[in-house]
Every structure is written in structure tokens, then in C-alpha cells.
Coordinates of C-alpha atoms in Angstrom, one line a residue:
X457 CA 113.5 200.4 179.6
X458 CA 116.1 199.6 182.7
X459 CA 114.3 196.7 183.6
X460 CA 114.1 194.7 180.1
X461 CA 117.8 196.1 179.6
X462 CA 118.8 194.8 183.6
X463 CA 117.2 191.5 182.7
X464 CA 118.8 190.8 179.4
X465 CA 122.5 191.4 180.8
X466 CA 121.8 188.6 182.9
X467 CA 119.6 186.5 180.9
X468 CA 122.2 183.6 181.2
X469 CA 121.3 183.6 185.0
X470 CA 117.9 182.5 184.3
X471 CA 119.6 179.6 181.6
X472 CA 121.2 178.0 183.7
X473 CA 118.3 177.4 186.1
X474 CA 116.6 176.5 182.7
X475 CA 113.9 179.4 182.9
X476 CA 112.3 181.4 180.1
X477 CA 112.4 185.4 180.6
X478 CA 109.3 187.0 178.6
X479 CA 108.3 190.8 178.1
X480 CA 104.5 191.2 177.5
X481 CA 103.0 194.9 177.0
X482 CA 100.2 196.7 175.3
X483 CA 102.3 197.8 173.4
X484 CA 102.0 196.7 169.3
X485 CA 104.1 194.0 167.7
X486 CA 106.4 197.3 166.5
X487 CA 107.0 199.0 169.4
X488 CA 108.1 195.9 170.9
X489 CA 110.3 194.8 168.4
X490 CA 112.0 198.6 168.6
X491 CA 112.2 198.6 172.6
X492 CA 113.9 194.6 172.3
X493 CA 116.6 195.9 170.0
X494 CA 116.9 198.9 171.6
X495 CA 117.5 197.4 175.0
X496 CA 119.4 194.5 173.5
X497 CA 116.2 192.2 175.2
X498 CA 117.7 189.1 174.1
X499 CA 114.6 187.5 175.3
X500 CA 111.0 188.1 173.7
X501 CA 109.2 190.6 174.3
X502 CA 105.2 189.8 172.9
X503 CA 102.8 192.5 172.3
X504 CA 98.8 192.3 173.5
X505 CA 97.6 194.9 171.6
X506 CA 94.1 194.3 172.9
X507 CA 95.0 193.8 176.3
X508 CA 93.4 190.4 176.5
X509 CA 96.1 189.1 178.4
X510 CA 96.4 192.0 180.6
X511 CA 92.8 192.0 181.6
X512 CA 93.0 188.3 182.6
X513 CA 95.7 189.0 184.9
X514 CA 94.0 191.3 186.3
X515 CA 96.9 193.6 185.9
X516 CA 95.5 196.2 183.4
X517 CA 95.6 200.0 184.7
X518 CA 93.0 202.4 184.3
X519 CA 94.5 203.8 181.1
X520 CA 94.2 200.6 179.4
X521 CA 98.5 199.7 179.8
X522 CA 99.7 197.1 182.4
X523 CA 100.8 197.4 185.3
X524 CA 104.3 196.6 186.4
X525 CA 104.1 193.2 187.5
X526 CA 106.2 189.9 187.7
X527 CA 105.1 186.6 187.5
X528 CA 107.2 183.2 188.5
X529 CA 105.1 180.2 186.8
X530 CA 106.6 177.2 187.5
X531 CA 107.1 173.9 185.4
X532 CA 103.4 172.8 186.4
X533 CA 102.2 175.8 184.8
X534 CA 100.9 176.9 188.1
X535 CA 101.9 181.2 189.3
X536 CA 104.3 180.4 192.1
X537 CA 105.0 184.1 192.6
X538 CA 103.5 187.8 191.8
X539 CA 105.4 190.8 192.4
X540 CA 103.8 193.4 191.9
X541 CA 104.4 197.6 191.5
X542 CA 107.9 196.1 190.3
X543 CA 110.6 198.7 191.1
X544 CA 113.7 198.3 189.1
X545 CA 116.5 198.4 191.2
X546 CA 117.0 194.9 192.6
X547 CA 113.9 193.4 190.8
X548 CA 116.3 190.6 188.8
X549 CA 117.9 189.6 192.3
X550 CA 114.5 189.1 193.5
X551 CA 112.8 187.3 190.6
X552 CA 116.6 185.7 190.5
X553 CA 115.7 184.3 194.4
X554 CA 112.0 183.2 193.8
X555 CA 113.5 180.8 190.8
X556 CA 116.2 179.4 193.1
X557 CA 113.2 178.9 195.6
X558 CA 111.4 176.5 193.2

């Protein structure tokens, strides 16, 4: 909840460097719409209910949910960075760094 609230305050860091912010979760379509208002998102958060995405990340845990993990995709499409077991504090600053690294 910290980390999709931590990245919507500074959602207009990640504008001006003209990168998209997107949630993505297990969780369904309602859930995710409750947790983006309740967070005040201001970016999307999608919902892979069947995990399909998850799985082809390779980032589903063993109870089905995904784990906590940070991709940078750059304008070629291509994953330029993973983070992964994503702790909160500091995360933005980091994923902040990796996009000024592009």
C-alpha cells in the first residue's frame, strides 16, 4: 500500500523523464480499482487475475500472488532493469536512478 501510495506522490518525477508507472497484481479488476483510489495511485494499477502475466515473469510465489518486483523496460521494449524482493523505503529513488540511467 506504501509503495503504490510513495510512487503516486511523485508520479510527476517519472513525467518529466516521459516514463509510464504501472501497478500489476493478482489481484481482480475490483480490488485494484479500491487499492488505486485508496492510495490516490494516480497511475494504473491492472489486475492478472489468472496470473498469466505473473507466471511469465517468472515472478509468481508459491501461493499463486507475485512477488514484489520492479521492472525498468526501456523505449525498445527491451527489460533494462529487475529489482527484485522490492523494499519500500527508497524503492522510488532507486527505480527514480535506473530511469535517469537510460
Amino acid at each position: 500500500m506504501r509503495e503504490t501510495t510513495e510512487f503516486g506522490v511523485r508520479y510527476s518525477e517519472f513525467e518529466a523523464l516521459n516514463t509510464v508507472v504501472v501497478g500489476i497484481s493478482v489481484d481482480s479488476v475490483a480490488s485494484q480499482k479500491k487499492h488505486a483510489i485508496t492510495c490516490n495511485a494516480g497511475y494504473p494499477l491492472l489486475s492478472d487475475k489468472g496470473g498469466t502475466l505473473v507466471k511469465a515473469l517468472g515472478i509468481a510465489s508459491d501461493s499463486g500472488s507475485a512477488k514484489r518486483t520492479t521492472f525498468v523496460v526501456g523505449q525498445d521494449g527491451a527489460i533494462k532493469q529487475v529489482f527484485e524482493g522490492v523494499k519500500v523505503d527508497g524503492h522510488v529513488d532507486e527505480v527514480l536512478a535506473a530511469v535517469k540511467a537510460l
